[in-house]
Coordinates of C-alpha atoms in Angstrom, one line a residue:
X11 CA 16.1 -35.1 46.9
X12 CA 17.3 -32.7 43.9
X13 CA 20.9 -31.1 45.1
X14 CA 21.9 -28.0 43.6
X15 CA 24.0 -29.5 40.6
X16 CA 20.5 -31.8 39.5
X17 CA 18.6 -28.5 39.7
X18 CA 21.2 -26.7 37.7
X19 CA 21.7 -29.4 35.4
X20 CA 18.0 -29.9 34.8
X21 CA 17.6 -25.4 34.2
X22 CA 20.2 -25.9 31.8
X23 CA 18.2 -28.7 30.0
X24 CA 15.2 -26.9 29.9
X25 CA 17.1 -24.0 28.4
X26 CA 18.6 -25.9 25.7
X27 CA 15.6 -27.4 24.7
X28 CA 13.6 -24.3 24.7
X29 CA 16.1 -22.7 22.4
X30 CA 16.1 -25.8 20.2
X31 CA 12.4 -25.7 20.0
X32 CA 12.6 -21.7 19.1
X33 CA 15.2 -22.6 16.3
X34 CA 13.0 -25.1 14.6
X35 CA 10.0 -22.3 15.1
X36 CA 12.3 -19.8 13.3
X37 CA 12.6 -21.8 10.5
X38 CA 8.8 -23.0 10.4
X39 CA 8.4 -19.5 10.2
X40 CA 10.8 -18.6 7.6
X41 CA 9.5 -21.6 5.4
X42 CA 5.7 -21.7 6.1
X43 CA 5.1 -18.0 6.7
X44 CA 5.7 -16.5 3.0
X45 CA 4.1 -19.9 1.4
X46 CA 0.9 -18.9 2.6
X47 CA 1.4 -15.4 2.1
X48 CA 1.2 -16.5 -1.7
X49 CA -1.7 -19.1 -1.4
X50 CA -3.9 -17.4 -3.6
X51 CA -1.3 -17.1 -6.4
X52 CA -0.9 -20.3 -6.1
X53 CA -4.4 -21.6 -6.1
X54 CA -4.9 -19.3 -9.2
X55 CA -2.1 -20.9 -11.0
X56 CA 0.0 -17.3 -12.0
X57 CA 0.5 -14.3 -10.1
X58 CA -2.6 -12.1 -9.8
X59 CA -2.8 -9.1 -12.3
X60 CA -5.3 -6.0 -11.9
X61 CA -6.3 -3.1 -14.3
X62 CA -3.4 -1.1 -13.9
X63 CA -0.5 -3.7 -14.1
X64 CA -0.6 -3.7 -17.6
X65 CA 0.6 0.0 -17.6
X66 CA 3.3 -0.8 -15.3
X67 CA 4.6 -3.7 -17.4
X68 CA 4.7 -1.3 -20.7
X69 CA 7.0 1.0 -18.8
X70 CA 10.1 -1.0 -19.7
X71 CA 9.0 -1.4 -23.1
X72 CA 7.2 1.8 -24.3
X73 CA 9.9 3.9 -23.4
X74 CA 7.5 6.9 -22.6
X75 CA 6.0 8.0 -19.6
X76 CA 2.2 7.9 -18.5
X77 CA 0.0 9.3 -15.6
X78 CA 0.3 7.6 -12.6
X79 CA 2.8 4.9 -13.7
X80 CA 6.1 4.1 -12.4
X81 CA 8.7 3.5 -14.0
X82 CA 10.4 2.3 -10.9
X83 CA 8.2 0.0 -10.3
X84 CA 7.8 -1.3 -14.3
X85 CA 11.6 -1.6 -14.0
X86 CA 11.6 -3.9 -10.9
X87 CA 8.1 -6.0 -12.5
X88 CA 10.6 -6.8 -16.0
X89 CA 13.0 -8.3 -13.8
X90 CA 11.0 -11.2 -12.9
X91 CA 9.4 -11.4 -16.3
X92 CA 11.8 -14.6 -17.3
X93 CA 10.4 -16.5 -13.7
X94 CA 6.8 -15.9 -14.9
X95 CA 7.1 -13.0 -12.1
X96 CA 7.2 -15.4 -9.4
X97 CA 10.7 -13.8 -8.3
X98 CA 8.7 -10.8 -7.8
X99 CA 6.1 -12.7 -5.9
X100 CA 9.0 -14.4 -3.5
X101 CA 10.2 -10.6 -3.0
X102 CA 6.9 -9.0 -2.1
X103 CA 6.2 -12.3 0.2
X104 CA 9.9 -12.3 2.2
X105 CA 9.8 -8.7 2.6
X106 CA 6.0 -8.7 4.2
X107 CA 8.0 -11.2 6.7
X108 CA 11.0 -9.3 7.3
X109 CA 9.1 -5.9 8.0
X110 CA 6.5 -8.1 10.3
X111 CA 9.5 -9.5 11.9
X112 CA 11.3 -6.6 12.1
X113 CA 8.1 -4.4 14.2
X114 CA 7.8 -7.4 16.3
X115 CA 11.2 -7.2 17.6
X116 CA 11.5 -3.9 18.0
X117 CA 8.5 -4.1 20.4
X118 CA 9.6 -6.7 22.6
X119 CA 7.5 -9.5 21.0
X120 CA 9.6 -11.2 18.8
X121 CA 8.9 -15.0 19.4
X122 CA 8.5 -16.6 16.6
X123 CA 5.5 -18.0 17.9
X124 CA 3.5 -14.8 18.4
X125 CA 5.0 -13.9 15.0
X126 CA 3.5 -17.3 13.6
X127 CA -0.1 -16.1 15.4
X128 CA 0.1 -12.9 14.3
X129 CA 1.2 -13.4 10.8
X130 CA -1.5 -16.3 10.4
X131 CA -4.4 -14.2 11.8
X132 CA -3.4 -11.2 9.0
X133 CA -3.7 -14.2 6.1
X134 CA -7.1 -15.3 7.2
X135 CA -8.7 -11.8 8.3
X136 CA -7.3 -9.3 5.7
X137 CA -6.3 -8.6 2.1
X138 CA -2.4 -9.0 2.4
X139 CA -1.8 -12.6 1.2
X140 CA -3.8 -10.7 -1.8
X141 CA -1.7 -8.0 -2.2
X142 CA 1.6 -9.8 -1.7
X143 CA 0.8 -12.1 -4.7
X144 CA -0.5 -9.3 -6.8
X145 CA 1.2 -7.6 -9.6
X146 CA 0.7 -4.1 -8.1
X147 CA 2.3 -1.3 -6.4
X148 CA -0.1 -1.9 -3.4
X149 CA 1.7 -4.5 -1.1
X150 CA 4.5 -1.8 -0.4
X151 CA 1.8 0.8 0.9
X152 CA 1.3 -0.7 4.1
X153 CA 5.3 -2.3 4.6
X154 CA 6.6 1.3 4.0
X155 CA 4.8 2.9 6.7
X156 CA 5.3 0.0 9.3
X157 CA 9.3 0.6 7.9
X158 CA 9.2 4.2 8.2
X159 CA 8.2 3.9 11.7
X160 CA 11.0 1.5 12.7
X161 CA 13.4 3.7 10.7
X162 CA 12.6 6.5 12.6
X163 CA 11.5 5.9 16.1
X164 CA 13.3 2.6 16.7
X165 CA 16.6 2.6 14.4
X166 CA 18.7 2.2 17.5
X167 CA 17.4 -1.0 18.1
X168 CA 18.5 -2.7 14.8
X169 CA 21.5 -3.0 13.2
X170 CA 23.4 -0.9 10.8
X171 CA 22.6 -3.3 8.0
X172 CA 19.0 -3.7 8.6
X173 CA 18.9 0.0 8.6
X174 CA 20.5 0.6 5.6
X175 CA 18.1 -2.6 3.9
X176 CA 15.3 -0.1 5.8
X177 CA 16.3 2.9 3.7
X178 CA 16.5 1.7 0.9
X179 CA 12.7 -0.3 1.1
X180 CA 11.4 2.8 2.2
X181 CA 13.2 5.2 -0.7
X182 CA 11.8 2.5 -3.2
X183 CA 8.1 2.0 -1.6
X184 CA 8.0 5.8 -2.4
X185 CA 8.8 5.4 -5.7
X186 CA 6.3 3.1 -6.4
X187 CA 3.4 5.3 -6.4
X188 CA 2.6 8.8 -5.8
X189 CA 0.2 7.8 -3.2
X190 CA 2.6 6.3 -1.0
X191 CA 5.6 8.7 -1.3
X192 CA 2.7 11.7 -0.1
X193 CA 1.9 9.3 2.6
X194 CA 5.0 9.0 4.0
X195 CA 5.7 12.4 3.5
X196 CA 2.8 13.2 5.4
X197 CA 4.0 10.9 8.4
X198 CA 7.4 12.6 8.2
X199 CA 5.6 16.3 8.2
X200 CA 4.0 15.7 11.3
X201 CA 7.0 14.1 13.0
X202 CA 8.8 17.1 12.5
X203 CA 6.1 19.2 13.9
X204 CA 5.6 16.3 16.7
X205 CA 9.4 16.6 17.9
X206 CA 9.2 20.0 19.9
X207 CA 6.8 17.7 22.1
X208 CA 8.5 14.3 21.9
X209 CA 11.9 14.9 21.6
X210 CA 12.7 11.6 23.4
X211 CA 10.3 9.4 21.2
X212 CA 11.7 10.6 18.1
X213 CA 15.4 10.9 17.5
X214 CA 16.3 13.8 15.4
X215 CA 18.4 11.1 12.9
X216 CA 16.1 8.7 12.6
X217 CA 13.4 11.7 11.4
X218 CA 16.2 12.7 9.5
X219 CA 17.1 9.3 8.1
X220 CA 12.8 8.9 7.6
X221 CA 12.9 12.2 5.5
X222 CA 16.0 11.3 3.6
X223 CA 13.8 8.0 1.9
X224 CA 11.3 10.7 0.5
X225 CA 14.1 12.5 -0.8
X226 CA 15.7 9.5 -2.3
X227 CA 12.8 7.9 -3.8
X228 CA 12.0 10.9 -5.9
X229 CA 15.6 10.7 -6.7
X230 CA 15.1 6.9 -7.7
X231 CA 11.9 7.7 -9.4
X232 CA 13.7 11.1 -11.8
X233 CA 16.5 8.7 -12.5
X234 CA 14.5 5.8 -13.8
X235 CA 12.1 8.4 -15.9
X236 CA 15.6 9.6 -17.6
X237 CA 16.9 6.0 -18.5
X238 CA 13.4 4.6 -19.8
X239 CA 12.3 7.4 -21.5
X240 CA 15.4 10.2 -22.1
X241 CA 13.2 12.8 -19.4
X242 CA 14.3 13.9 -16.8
X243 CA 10.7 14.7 -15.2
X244 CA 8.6 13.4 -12.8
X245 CA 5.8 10.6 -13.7
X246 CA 3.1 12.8 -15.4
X247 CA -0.1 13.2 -13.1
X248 CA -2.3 15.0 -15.1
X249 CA -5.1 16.9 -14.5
X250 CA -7.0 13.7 -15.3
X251 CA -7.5 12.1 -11.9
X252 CA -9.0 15.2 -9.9
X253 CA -10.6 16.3 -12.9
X254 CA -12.5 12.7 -12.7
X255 CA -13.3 13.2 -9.1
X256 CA -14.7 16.4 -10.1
X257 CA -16.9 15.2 -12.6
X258 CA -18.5 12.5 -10.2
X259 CA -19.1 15.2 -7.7
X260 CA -20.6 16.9 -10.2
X261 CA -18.8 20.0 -9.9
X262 CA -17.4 19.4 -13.9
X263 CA -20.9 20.1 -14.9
X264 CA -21.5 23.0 -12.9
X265 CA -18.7 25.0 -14.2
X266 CA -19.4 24.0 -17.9
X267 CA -23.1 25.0 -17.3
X268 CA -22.0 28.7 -16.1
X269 CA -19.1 29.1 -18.4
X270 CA -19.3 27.9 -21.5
X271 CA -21.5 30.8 -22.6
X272 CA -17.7 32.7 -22.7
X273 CA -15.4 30.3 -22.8
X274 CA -14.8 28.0 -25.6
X275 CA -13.8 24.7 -24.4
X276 CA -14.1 21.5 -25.9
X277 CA -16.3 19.7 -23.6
X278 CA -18.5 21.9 -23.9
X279 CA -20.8 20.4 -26.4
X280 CA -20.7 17.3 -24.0
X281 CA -21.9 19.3 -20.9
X282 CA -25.1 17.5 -20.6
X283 CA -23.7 13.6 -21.6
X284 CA -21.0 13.4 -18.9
X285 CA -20.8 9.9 -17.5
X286 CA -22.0 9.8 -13.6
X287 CA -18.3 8.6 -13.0
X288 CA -14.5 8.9 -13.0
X289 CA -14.0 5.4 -14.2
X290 CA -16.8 5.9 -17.1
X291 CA -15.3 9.2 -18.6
X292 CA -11.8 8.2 -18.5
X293 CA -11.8 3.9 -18.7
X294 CA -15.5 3.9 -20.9
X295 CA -16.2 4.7 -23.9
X296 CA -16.9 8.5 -23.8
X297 CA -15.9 11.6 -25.0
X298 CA -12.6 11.3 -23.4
X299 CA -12.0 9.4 -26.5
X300 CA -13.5 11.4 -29.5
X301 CA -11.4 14.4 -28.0
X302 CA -7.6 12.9 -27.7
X303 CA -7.7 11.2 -24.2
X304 CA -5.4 12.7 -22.0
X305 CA -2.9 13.9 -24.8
X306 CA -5.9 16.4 -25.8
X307 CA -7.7 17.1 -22.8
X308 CA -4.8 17.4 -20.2
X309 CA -4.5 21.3 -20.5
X310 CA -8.7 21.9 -20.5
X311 CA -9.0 19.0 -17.6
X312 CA -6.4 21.0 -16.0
X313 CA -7.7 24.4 -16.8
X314 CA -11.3 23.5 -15.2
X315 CA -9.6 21.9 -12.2
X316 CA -7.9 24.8 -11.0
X317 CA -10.6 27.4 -12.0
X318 CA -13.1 25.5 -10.6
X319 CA -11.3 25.2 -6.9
X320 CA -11.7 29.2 -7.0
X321 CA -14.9 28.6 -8.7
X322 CA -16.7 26.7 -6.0
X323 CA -14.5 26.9 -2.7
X324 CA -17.3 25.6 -0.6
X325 CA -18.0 23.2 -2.4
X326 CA -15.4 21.7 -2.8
X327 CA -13.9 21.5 0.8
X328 CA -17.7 19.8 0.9
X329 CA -16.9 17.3 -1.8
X330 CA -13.4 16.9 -0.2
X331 CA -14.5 16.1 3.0
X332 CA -17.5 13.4 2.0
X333 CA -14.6 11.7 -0.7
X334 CA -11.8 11.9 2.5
X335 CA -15.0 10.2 4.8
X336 CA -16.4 8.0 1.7
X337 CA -12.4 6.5 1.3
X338 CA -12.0 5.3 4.7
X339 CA -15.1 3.1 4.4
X340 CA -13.9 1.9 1.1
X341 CA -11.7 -1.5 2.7
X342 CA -13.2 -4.4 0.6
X343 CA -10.4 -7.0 -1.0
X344 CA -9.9 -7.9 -4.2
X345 CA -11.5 -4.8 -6.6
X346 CA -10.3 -4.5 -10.2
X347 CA -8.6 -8.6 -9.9
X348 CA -11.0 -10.0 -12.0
X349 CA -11.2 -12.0 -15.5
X350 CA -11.7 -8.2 -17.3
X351 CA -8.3 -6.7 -17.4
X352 CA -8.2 -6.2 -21.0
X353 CA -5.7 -4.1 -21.3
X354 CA -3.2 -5.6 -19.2
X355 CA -3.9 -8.9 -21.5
X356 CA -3.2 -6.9 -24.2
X357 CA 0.4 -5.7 -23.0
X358 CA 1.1 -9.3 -22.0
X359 CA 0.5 -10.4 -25.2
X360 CA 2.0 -7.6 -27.3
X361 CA 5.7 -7.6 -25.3
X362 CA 5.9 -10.8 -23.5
X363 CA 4.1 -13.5 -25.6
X364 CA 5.6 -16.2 -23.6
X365 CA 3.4 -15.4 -20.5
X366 CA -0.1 -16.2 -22.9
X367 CA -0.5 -19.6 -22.0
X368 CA 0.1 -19.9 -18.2
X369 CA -1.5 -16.8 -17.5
X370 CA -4.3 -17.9 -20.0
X371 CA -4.5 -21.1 -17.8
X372 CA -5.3 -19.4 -14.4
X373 CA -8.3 -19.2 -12.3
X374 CA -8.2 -15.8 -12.7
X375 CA -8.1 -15.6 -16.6
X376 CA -11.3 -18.5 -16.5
X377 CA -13.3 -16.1 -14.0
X378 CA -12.6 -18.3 -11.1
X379 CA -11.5 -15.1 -8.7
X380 CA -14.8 -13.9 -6.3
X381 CA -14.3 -12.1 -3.6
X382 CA -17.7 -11.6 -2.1
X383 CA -17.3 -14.0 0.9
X384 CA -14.4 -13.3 1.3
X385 CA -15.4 -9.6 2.0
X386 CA -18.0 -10.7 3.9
X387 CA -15.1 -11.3 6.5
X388 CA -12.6 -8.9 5.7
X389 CA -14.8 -6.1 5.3
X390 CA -16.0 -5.8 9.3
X391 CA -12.9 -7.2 10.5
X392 CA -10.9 -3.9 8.3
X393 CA -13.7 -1.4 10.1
X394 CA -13.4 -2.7 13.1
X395 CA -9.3 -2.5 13.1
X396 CA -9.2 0.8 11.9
X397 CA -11.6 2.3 15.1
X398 CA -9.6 0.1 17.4
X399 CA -6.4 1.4 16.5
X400 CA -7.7 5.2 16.5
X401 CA -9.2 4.4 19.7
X402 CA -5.9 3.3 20.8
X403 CA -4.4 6.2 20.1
X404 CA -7.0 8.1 21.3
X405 CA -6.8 6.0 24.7
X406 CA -2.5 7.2 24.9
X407 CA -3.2 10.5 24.0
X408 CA -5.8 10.8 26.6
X409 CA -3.8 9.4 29.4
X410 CA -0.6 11.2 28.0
X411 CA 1.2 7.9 27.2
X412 CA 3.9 8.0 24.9
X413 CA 5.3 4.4 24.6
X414 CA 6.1 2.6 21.3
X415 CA 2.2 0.7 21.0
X416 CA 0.5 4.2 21.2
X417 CA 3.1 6.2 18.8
X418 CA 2.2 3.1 16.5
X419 CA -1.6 3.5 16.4
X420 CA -0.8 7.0 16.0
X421 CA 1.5 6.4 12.9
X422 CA -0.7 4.0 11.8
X423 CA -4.0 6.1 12.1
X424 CA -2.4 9.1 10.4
X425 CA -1.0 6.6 7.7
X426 CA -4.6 5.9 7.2
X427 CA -6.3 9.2 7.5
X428 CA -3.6 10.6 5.0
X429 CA -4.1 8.0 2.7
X430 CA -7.8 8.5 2.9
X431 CA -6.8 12.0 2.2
X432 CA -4.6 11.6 -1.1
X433 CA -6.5 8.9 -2.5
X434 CA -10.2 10.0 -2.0
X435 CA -9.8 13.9 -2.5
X436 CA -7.4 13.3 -6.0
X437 CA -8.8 9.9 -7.6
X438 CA -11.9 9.3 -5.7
X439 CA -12.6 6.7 -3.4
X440 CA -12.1 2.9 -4.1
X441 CA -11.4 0.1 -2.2
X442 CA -8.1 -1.2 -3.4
X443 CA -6.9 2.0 -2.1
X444 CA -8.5 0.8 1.2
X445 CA -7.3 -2.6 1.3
X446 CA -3.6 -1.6 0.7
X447 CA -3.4 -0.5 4.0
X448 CA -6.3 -1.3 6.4
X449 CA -4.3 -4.4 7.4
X450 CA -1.6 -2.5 8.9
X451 CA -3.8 -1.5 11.3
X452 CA -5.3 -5.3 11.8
X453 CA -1.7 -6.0 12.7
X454 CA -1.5 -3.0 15.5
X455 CA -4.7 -4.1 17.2
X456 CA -3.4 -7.9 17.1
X457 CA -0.1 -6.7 18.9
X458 CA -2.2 -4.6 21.3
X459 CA -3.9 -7.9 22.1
X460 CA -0.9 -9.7 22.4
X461 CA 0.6 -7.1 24.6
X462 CA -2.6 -7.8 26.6
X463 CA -3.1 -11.0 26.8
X464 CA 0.2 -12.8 26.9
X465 CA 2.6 -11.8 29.7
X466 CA 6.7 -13.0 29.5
X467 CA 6.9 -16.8 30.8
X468 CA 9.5 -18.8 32.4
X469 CA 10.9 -19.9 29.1
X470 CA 11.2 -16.1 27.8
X471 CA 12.8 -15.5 31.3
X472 CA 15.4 -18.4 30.8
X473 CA 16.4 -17.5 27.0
X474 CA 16.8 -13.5 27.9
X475 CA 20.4 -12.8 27.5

């Protein structure tokens, strides 16, 4: 027969050795979790670089600014240049943790075993272990909006620390790329018009702390423009990227076939050999080149832009619509990581020759990198997570639910419709715009299953506070 002190003394045990057991899960978490995250830096043998990291590396060193490169984000890529960029790497990796963490908790489901599951499933089935051991803005895409929505609906729930550490990630996600701070602001639009409705789901200072990262990573972004390059001016978008979205529409051709009988522009001459796409005309070798590159085609690009939007209204909300469409399909892992990346070799070599021979020695730089079974995966499993978690959202808005999983679909779907949006109506669709952030909603429909599927046990009962 048990009397009551054996049954209390034998709880007690079980508690203790529960809590033990979650402390050594914590740190098999904190150990094995961002090790895996960088696997395929590892296997390559040096972080992995795309096209455009070569244009974020110059930053520190060209001192001038260039479309669609951050200075911000040049600035925080120099500082790991003397640990071969793997202190950039451990960054991107712990801070993918911390933020998965982080969502987890906030939700109710912090065990660090779910966290273990649900961080394991997201490095088998999606593109982040690629993006977190990438070279590139694209990693913080996805982390910002998954912080942005703690920040805001759920910043009672952490501490004033982690809130502040919130801020600032957020502030300098933005900063990163002009993609991501209209994304966010986007998100933080829409809450504001949202609030009238759900005024207990979103606390007027967390929308206001949410809206104060915008406004501080443009701040971030204006002051590192002014101590690289003496400007005080925003990173220079050009006309080039819409211009190029144009031309692959089309619409480019059109307006130099009906108006360069009275107006004198310099690709005229050219109407009839435009490239079929963006990448060709401004990455090939094409006019774009014979007549000054962006230095001497800015102001025509950006004169043809604007008169062709009044030009061909219909047209283009057409074009817009089938690019917005086109983008969202666009998921696959892995584009513009290849062994061609000659102009990011050509940076590397020019400023920081002491990176040649590792980065020389990877898998990457010997043509080693494929990702076409690996998309062969990641490609349905991306689809399929972005209609799940829009039909999730669907499903709460339908039955007028308003608790934290549906608000995160929501935030999540918008996150993706905006970014569809931004990135397919501006620079066209591509799939690296895709991949940075189709994950995030592989991780919402993995903590709708868990939420499903595995109920609060006696152990979770016993270690409650």
């Amino acid at each position: 027969m048990v009397g009551p002190l054996t049954g209390g003394y034998t709880i007690k045990t079980q508690v203790l050795g529960a809590r033990r057991a979650d402390t050594r899960s914590v740190w098999i978490a904190t150990i094995a979790i961002p090790l895996l995250l960088l696997a395929p830096a590892f296997w390559n043998g040096y972080p992995l670089l795309q096209w455009d990291t070569g244009g974020y590396l110059a930053r520190w060193y060209e001192g001038y600014l260039v479309p669609s490169r951050s200075t911000v984000f040049g600035i925080y890529l120099h500082l790991g240049e003397q640990a071969s960029f793997w202190l950039n790497l451990g960054i991107q990796s712990l801070a993918t943790l911390w933020i998965l963490q982080l969502v987890l908790r906030v939700l109710d489901l912090a065990r660090p075993v779910r966290l273990v599951a649900i961080s394991l499933a997201l490095i088998a089935t999606t593109a982040l272990p690629w993006l977190s051991s990438m070279l590139l803005t694209d990693i913080f895409a996805g982390l910002s909006v998954l912080a942005l929505f703690v920040l805001v609906l759920h910043g009672a729930r952490i501490s004033a620390l982690e809130k502040a550490a919130l801020f600032v990630f957020t502030a300098f996600s933005a900063a990163t790329h002009s993609a991501t701070l209209a994304v966010l602001l986007g998100l933080c639009c829409v809450g504001w018009i949202a609030r009238p409705w759900l005024r207990r789901q979103i606390p007027l200072a967390g929308l206001a702390q949410g809206s104060l990262t915008i406004v501080a990573g443009a701040v971030m972004l204006l002051a590192a423009n002014f101590s690289l390059s003496g400007q005080l001016a925003w990173t220079p978008g050009g006309y080039g990227v819409p211009f190029g979205r144009m031309l692959q529409d089309g619409i480019v051709a059109q307006y130099l076939r009906d108006h360069c009988a009275n107006e004198k522009l310099k690709l005229c001459p050219y109407r009839d050999q435009l490239p079929p796409t963006a990448d060709d005309f401004l990455w090939g070798n094409s006019m774009f080149n014979a007549l000054g590159r962006f230095q001497g085609l800015n102001d025509e690009m950006g004169f043809i832009v604007l008169h062709s939007l009044a030009a061909y209204p219909a047209w283009q909300a057409e074009a817009a619509l089938a690019a917005t469409a086109d983008q969202l399909m666009h998921v696959a892992t892995g584009e513009g990581t290849n062994g061609w990346i000659p102009h990011t070799y050509g940076i590397i070599e020019r400023y920081i020759p002491a990176q040649l021979a590792p980065m020389r020695k990877a898998k990457q730089q010997q043509w080693q990198v494929d990702f076409t079974t690996i998309n062969r995966f990641h490609v349905p499993v991306a689809l399929a997570s972005m209609l799940l978690v829009a039909l999730l959202f669907g499903r709460g808005l339908w039955r007028r639910k308003r608790d934290d999983l549906t608000l995160l679909a929501g935030t999540v779907t918008l996150a993706l419709l905006g970014n569809a949006v931004v990135c397919g109506v501006i620079s066209g669709p591509h799939d690296r715009y895709g991949a940075r952030m189709a994950w995030v909603a592989t991780f919402v429909v993995l903590i709708a299953a868990a939420r499903a599927f595995t109920g609060d046990d006696e152990v979770d009962d016993l270690l409650a506070p």
